[in-house]
Tab-separated table of N, CA, C and O in Angstrom:
chain	number	residue	atom	x	y	z
I	259	ASP	N	73.698	0.584	11.852
I	259	ASP	CA	72.824	0.785	11.561
I	259	ASP	C	72.651	1.121	10.120
I	259	ASP	O	71.432	0.733	9.029
I	260	THR	N	73.502	1.927	9.969
I	260	THR	CA	73.176	2.155	8.207
I	260	THR	C	73.305	1.168	7.367
I	260	THR	O	72.126	0.941	6.519
I	261	VAL	N	74.002	-0.392	7.609
I	261	VAL	CA	73.775	-1.263	7.088
I	261	VAL	C	72.440	-2.274	7.410
I	261	VAL	O	72.398	-2.814	6.594
I	262	ASN	N	72.103	-2.230	8.124
I	262	ASN	CA	70.491	-2.346	8.535
I	262	ASN	C	69.608	-1.871	7.887
I	262	ASN	O	68.740	-2.511	7.032
I	263	VAL	N	70.078	-0.580	7.783
I	263	VAL	CA	68.745	0.445	6.927
I	263	VAL	C	68.919	-0.112	4.752
I	263	VAL	O	67.681	-0.424	4.434
I	264	ALA	N	70.619	-0.375	4.944
I	264	ALA	CA	70.425	-0.518	3.682
I	264	ALA	C	69.964	-2.297	3.194
I	264	ALA	O	69.603	-2.564	2.064
I	265	ALA	N	70.434	-2.758	4.466
I	265	ALA	CA	69.778	-4.300	3.949
I	265	ALA	C	68.616	-4.413	3.896
I	265	ALA	O	67.522	-5.027	3.213
I	266	ARG	N	67.884	-3.632	4.895
I	266	ARG	CA	66.076	-3.857	4.029
I	266	ARG	C	65.515	-3.129	3.060
I	266	ARG	O	64.470	-3.139	2.958
I	267	LEU	N	66.358	-2.174	2.705
I	267	LEU	CA	66.119	-0.870	1.176
I	267	LEU	C	66.095	-2.417	0.312
I	267	LEU	O	65.520	-2.360	-0.543
I	268	GLU	N	66.971	-3.008	0.071
I	268	GLU	CA	66.986	-3.973	-0.430
I	268	GLU	C	66.247	-5.260	-0.818
I	268	GLU	O	65.662	-5.424	-1.991
I	269	THR	N	65.542	-5.223	0.632
I	269	THR	CA	64.506	-6.150	0.975
I	269	THR	C	63.526	-6.034	0.263
I	269	THR	O	62.082	-5.955	-0.884
I	270	LEU	N	63.028	-3.867	0.652
I	270	LEU	CA	62.268	-3.215	0.195
I	270	LEU	C	61.693	-3.428	-1.431
I	270	LEU	O	60.762	-3.025	-1.891
I	271	SER	N	62.755	-3.617	-2.337
I	271	SER	CA	63.194	-3.084	-3.414
I	271	SER	C	62.336	-4.211	-4.234
I	271	SER	O	61.995	-3.949	-5.550
I	272	LYS	N	62.118	-5.226	-3.492
I	272	LYS	CA	61.534	-6.603	-4.294
I	272	LYS	C	59.991	-6.175	-4.567
I	272	LYS	O	59.579	-5.965	-5.706
I	273	GLN	N	59.029	-4.409	-3.661
I	273	GLN	CA	58.018	-4.222	-4.197
I	273	GLN	C	58.048	-3.597	-5.261
I	273	GLN	O	57.387	-3.127	-5.699
I	274	TYR	N	59.559	-3.443	-5.634
I	274	TYR	CA	59.381	-1.964	-6.623
I	274	TYR	C	60.780	-2.393	-7.687
I	274	TYR	O	61.624	-1.906	-7.860
I	275	PRO	N	60.360	-3.336	-8.537
I	275	PRO	CA	60.601	-3.657	-9.204
I	275	PRO	C	60.968	-3.118	-10.679
I	275	PRO	O	62.201	-3.016	-11.247
I	276	TRP	N	60.400	-2.154	-11.406
I	276	TRP	CA	60.680	-1.160	-11.888
I	276	TRP	C	62.011	-0.039	-11.245
I	276	TRP	O	62.069	1.005	-11.889
I	277	MET	N	62.098	0.008	-10.141
I	277	MET	CA	62.815	0.837	-10.083
I	277	MET	C	64.592	0.441	-9.572
I	277	MET	O	64.486	-0.951	-9.604
I	278	SER	N	65.305	1.074	-9.996
I	278	SER	CA	66.985	0.311	-9.728
I	278	SER	C	67.811	0.241	-8.677
I	278	SER	O	68.593	-0.319	-8.468
I	279	VAL	N	67.770	1.524	-7.707
I	279	VAL	CA	68.082	1.830	-6.582
I	279	VAL	C	67.333	2.654	-5.909
I	279	VAL	O	65.933	3.377	-6.204
I	280	LEU	N	67.040	2.524	-4.760
I	280	LEU	CA	66.113	2.708	-4.021
I	280	LEU	C	66.703	3.260	-2.539
I	280	LEU	O	68.280	2.758	-2.245
I	281	ILE	N	67.007	4.256	-2.100
I	281	ILE	CA	67.788	5.246	-1.144
I	281	ILE	C	66.860	5.670	-0.256
I	281	ILE	O	65.473	6.052	-0.459
I	282	ASN	N	67.524	6.169	1.086
I	282	ASN	CA	66.293	6.736	2.506
I	282	ASN	C	66.692	8.497	2.459
I	282	ASN	O	67.665	9.120	1.560
I	283	GLU	N	65.865	8.948	3.249
I	283	GLU	CA	66.024	10.593	3.341
I	283	GLU	C	67.278	11.068	3.830
I	283	GLU	O	67.700	12.275	3.316
I	284	GLU	N	68.221	10.240	4.520
I	284	GLU	CA	69.394	10.771	5.116
I	284	GLU	C	70.485	10.674	3.755
I	284	GLU	O	70.889	11.958	3.955
I	285	THR	N	70.105	9.837	2.783
I	285	THR	CA	71.244	9.664	1.805
I	285	THR	C	70.391	10.881	0.815
I	285	THR	O	71.141	12.100	0.179
I	286	TRP	N	69.251	10.793	0.487
I	286	TRP	CA	68.767	11.620	-0.609
I	286	TRP	C	68.916	13.324	-0.015
I	286	TRP	O	69.887	13.835	-1.300
I	287	VAL	N	68.666	13.689	0.954
I	287	VAL	CA	68.995	14.858	1.577
I	287	VAL	C	70.905	15.316	1.349
I	287	VAL	O	70.549	16.846	0.800
I	288	HIS	N	71.074	14.458	0.964
I	288	HIS	CA	73.315	14.509	0.659
I	288	HIS	C	72.505	15.246	-1.107
I	288	HIS	O	74.498	15.819	-1.448
I	289	LEU	N	72.156	14.564	-1.855
I	289	LEU	CA	72.477	14.842	-3.074
I	289	LEU	C	71.792	16.125	-3.932
I	289	LEU	O	71.356	16.540	-3.188
I	290	PRO	N	72.560	16.539	-4.675
I	290	PRO	CA	72.566	18.223	-5.416
I	290	PRO	C	70.988	18.236	-6.184
I	290	PRO	O	70.803	17.084	-6.043
I	291	PRO	N	70.579	19.148	-5.971
I	291	PRO	CA	68.894	19.173	-6.515
I	291	PRO	C	68.630	18.765	-8.310
I	291	PRO	O	67.716	17.697	-8.183
I	292	THR	N	69.721	18.614	-8.906
I	292	THR	CA	69.302	18.173	-10.022
I	292	THR	C	69.658	16.246	-10.153
I	292	THR	O	68.797	15.989	-10.734
I	293	ILE	N	70.420	15.969	-9.326
I	293	ILE	CA	70.271	14.435	-8.973
I	293	ILE	C	68.548	14.347	-8.313
I	293	ILE	O	67.965	13.388	-8.339
I	294	GLN	N	68.528	15.244	-7.119
I	294	GLN	CA	67.089	14.447	-6.682
I	294	GLN	C	66.390	14.577	-6.986
I	294	GLN	O	65.037	13.748	-7.414
I	295	ALA	N	65.968	15.659	-8.011
I	295	ALA	CA	64.787	15.734	-9.143
I	295	ALA	C	64.997	14.152	-9.803
I	295	ALA	O	63.752	13.834	-10.354
I	296	ALA	N	65.892	13.366	-9.863
I	296	ALA	CA	65.434	12.451	-10.826
I	296	ALA	C	65.100	11.351	-9.938
I	296	ALA	O	64.686	9.777	-10.590
I	297	PHE	N	64.652	11.502	-8.815
I	297	PHE	CA	64.183	10.376	-7.527
I	297	PHE	C	63.063	10.459	-7.947
I	297	PHE	O	62.541	11.747	-7.437
I	298	ASP	N	61.987	9.082	-7.622
I	298	ASP	CA	60.833	9.340	-7.425
I	298	ASP	C	60.644	9.209	-5.859
I	298	ASP	O	61.275	8.433	-5.220
I	299	ASP	N	59.035	9.964	-5.339
I	299	ASP	CA	59.187	9.764	-3.736
I	299	ASP	C	58.274	8.456	-3.744
I	299	ASP	O	57.465	8.488	-4.166
I	300	LEU	N	58.917	7.914	-2.492
I	300	LEU	CA	57.705	6.685	-2.491
I	300	LEU	C	57.080	6.617	-1.190
I	300	LEU	O	56.690	5.515	-0.336
I	301	GLY	N	57.320	7.890	-0.220
I	301	GLY	CA	56.725	8.037	0.503
I	301	GLY	C	57.467	7.146	1.959
I	301	GLY	O	58.721	6.587	1.966
I	302	GLU	N	56.487	7.383	2.879
I	302	GLU	CA	57.094	6.765	4.610
I	302	GLU	C	56.624	4.949	3.970
I	302	GLU	O	55.584	4.341	3.733
I	303	HIS	N	57.716	4.166	5.002
I	303	HIS	CA	57.877	3.133	4.848
I	303	HIS	C	58.287	2.486	6.247
I	303	HIS	O	59.073	2.755	6.465
I	304	HIS	N	57.495	1.759	6.554
I	304	HIS	CA	57.989	0.792	8.099
I	304	HIS	C	59.312	-0.689	7.249
I	304	HIS	O	59.125	-1.401	6.851
I	305	LEU	N	60.243	-0.295	8.299
I	305	LEU	CA	61.415	-1.743	7.480
I	305	LEU	C	61.266	-2.540	9.541
I	305	LEU	O	61.417	-1.932	10.349
I	306	LYS	N	61.680	-3.241	8.979
I	306	LYS	CA	61.465	-4.665	10.022
I	306	LYS	C	62.946	-3.890	10.705
I	306	LYS	O	64.101	-3.482	10.574
I	307	GLY	N	62.794	-4.114	12.321
I	307	GLY	CA	63.758	-3.639	12.931
I	307	GLY	C	63.847	-2.616	13.172
I	307	GLY	O	64.921	-2.216	14.002
I	308	ARG	N	62.747	-1.240	12.802
I	308	ARG	CA	62.756	0.064	13.088
I	308	ARG	C	61.878	0.709	13.523
I	308	ARG	O	60.992	-0.061	12.977
I	309	GLY	N	61.840	1.388	14.616
I	309	GLY	CA	60.662	1.873	15.637
I	309	GLY	C	59.921	3.147	14.283
I	309	GLY	O	59.120	2.924	14.873
I	310	GLN	N	60.438	3.374	13.824
I	310	GLN	CA	59.728	4.541	12.812
I	310	GLN	C	59.961	4.266	11.422
I	310	GLN	O	61.012	3.694	11.165
I	311	THR	N	59.279	5.260	10.876
I	311	THR	CA	59.231	4.884	9.589
I	311	THR	C	60.061	5.430	8.707
I	311	THR	O	61.312	6.196	9.222
I	312	VAL	N	61.015	5.051	7.589
I	312	VAL	CA	61.537	5.532	7.103
I	312	VAL	C	61.100	6.513	5.620
I	312	VAL	O	60.421	5.346	4.853
I	313	HIS	N	61.837	7.634	5.387
I	313	HIS	CA	61.313	7.889	3.857
I	313	HIS	C	62.415	7.502	2.614
I	313	HIS	O	63.195	7.043	2.942
I	314	VAL	N	61.363	6.760	1.692
I	314	VAL	CA	62.433	6.187	0.516
I	314	VAL	C	62.094	6.830	-0.245
I	314	VAL	O	60.918	7.533	-1.010
I	315	TRP	N	63.175	7.178	-1.273
I	315	TRP	CA	62.894	7.302	-2.711
I	315	TRP	C	63.844	6.314	-3.644
I	315	TRP	O	64.717	5.609	-2.995
I	316	GLY	N	63.299	6.471	-4.597
I	316	GLY	CA	63.783	5.249	-5.831
I	316	GLY	C	63.764	5.716	-7.590
I	316	GLY	O	63.974	7.048	-8.149
I	317	LEU	N	64.786	5.486	-8.052
I	317	LEU	CA	65.582	6.042	-9.456
I	317	LEU	C	65.006	4.802	-10.117
I	317	LEU	O	65.465	3.903	-9.970
I	318	ARG	N	63.708	5.359	-11.067
I	318	ARG	CA	63.505	4.526	-12.147
I	318	ARG	C	64.128	3.812	-12.803
I	318	ARG	O	65.423	4.062	-13.111
I	319	ARG	N	64.334	2.192	-13.296
I	319	ARG	CA	65.259	1.636	-14.288
I	319	ARG	C	65.760	2.305	-15.619
I	319	ARG	O	66.846	2.524	-15.685
I	320	GLU	N	64.479	3.265	-16.230
I	320	GLU	CA	64.735	3.463	-17.170
I	320	GLU	C	65.467	5.458	-17.139
I	320	GLU	O	65.983	5.701	-18.382
I	321	GLY	N	65.561	5.755	-16.216
I	321	GLY	CA	65.714	6.918	-15.981
I	321	GLY	C	67.078	6.735	-15.623
I	321	GLY	O	67.675	6.187	-15.580
I	322	GLU	N	67.476	8.524	-15.891
I	322	GLU	CA	69.250	8.787	-15.769
I	322	GLU	C	69.456	9.999	-15.367
I	322	GLU	O	68.556	10.412	-14.744
I	323	LEU	N	70.576	9.784	-14.567
I	323	LEU	CA	70.830	10.852	-14.052
I	323	LEU	C	71.955	11.874	-14.575
I	323	LEU	O	72.564	11.417	-15.515
I	324	PRO	N	71.716	12.842	-14.684
I	324	PRO	CA	72.078	14.139	-14.905
I	324	PRO	C	73.671	14.218	-14.631
I	324	PRO	O	73.999	13.469	-13.583
I	325	VAL	N	74.342	14.273	-15.308
I	325	VAL	CA	76.274	14.693	-15.458
I	325	VAL	C	76.089	15.076	-14.116
I	325	VAL	O	75.713	16.566	-14.101
I	326	PRO	N	77.071	15.351	-13.700
I	326	PRO	CA	77.272	15.796	-11.901
I	326	PRO	C	78.068	17.175	-12.248
I	326	PRO	O	79.062	17.078	-13.202
I	327	ASP	N	78.598	18.379	-11.813
I	327	ASP	CA	78.405	19.301	-12.307
I	327	ASP	C	80.430	19.140	-11.380
I	327	ASP	O	80.444	17.796	-10.564
I	328	SER	N	81.326	20.136	-12.075
I	328	SER	CA	82.422	19.638	-11.747
I	328	SER	C	82.988	19.720	-10.538
I	328	SER	O	83.683	18.965	-10.138
I	329	THR	N	82.367	20.349	-9.325
I	329	THR	CA	82.478	20.002	-7.786
I	329	THR	C	82.635	18.817	-7.782
I	329	THR	O	82.946	18.572	-5.949
I	330	LEU	N	81.670	17.714	-8.292
I	330	LEU	CA	81.594	16.757	-7.584
I	330	LEU	C	81.777	15.701	-8.754
I	330	LEU	O	82.188	14.225	-7.711
I	331	GLN	N	82.678	15.895	-9.423
I	331	GLN	CA	83.389	15.191	-10.566
I	331	GLN	C	85.136	14.802	-9.948
I	331	GLN	O	85.779	15.944	-9.354
I	332	ARG	N	85.299	13.690	-10.105
I	332	ARG	CA	86.280	13.166	-8.931
I	332	ARG	C	87.748	13.171	-10.127
I	332	ARG	O	87.817	12.887	-11.374
I	333	LEU	N	88.273	14.102	-9.743
I	333	LEU	CA	89.981	14.227	-10.627
I	333	LEU	C	90.594	13.221	-10.572
I	333	LEU	O	91.816	12.355	-9.506
I	334	VAL	N	90.988	12.751	-11.493
I	334	VAL	CA	92.274	11.319	-11.758
I	334	VAL	C	93.147	11.645	-12.587
I	334	VAL	O	93.153	11.945	-13.813
I	335	PRO	N	94.239	11.428	-11.689
I	335	PRO	CA	95.994	12.500	-12.504
I	335	PRO	C	96.053	11.117	-12.891
I	335	PRO	O	95.240	10.113	-13.607
I	336	GLU	N	96.709	12.174	-14.311
I	336	GLU	CA	97.155	10.839	-15.688
I	336	GLU	C	98.511	9.873	-14.897
I	336	GLU	O	98.996	10.139	-14.439
I	337	ASP	N	98.034	8.920	-15.247
I	337	ASP	CA	99.259	7.949	-15.406
I	337	ASP	C	100.208	8.076	-15.883
I	337	ASP	O	100.838	8.463	-17.033
I	338	PRO	N	101.745	8.578	-15.461
I	338	PRO	CA	102.811	8.879	-15.854
I	338	PRO	C	103.640	7.682	-16.581
I	338	PRO	O	104.452	8.114	-17.364
I	339	ASP	N	103.479	6.325	-15.788
I	339	ASP	CA	103.727	5.662	-17.113
I	339	ASP	C	102.634	4.960	-18.595
I	339	ASP	O	103.304	3.983	-18.471
I	340	ALA	N	102.196	5.723	-18.544
I	340	ALA	CA	101.237	5.359	-19.735
I	340	ALA	C	101.826	5.594	-21.097
I	340	ALA	O	102.580	6.380	-20.724
């Protein structure tokens, strides 16, 4: 189902050419509030093959995401061979 929703959001993105990415509510709720604030609420949409509407959020092409706080940044170990 996740892959199906992603494919349908990709199709829907053609209606929003000023958005760089579309996500559904299920993804949006897992983002920290500072990143949620960067997305525009695009409301409920009917996606092909789904009985229920899907709430969609979009990030504008000119929009910028804030730097994630340290709890979200992945630590990359230094390369011992470098």
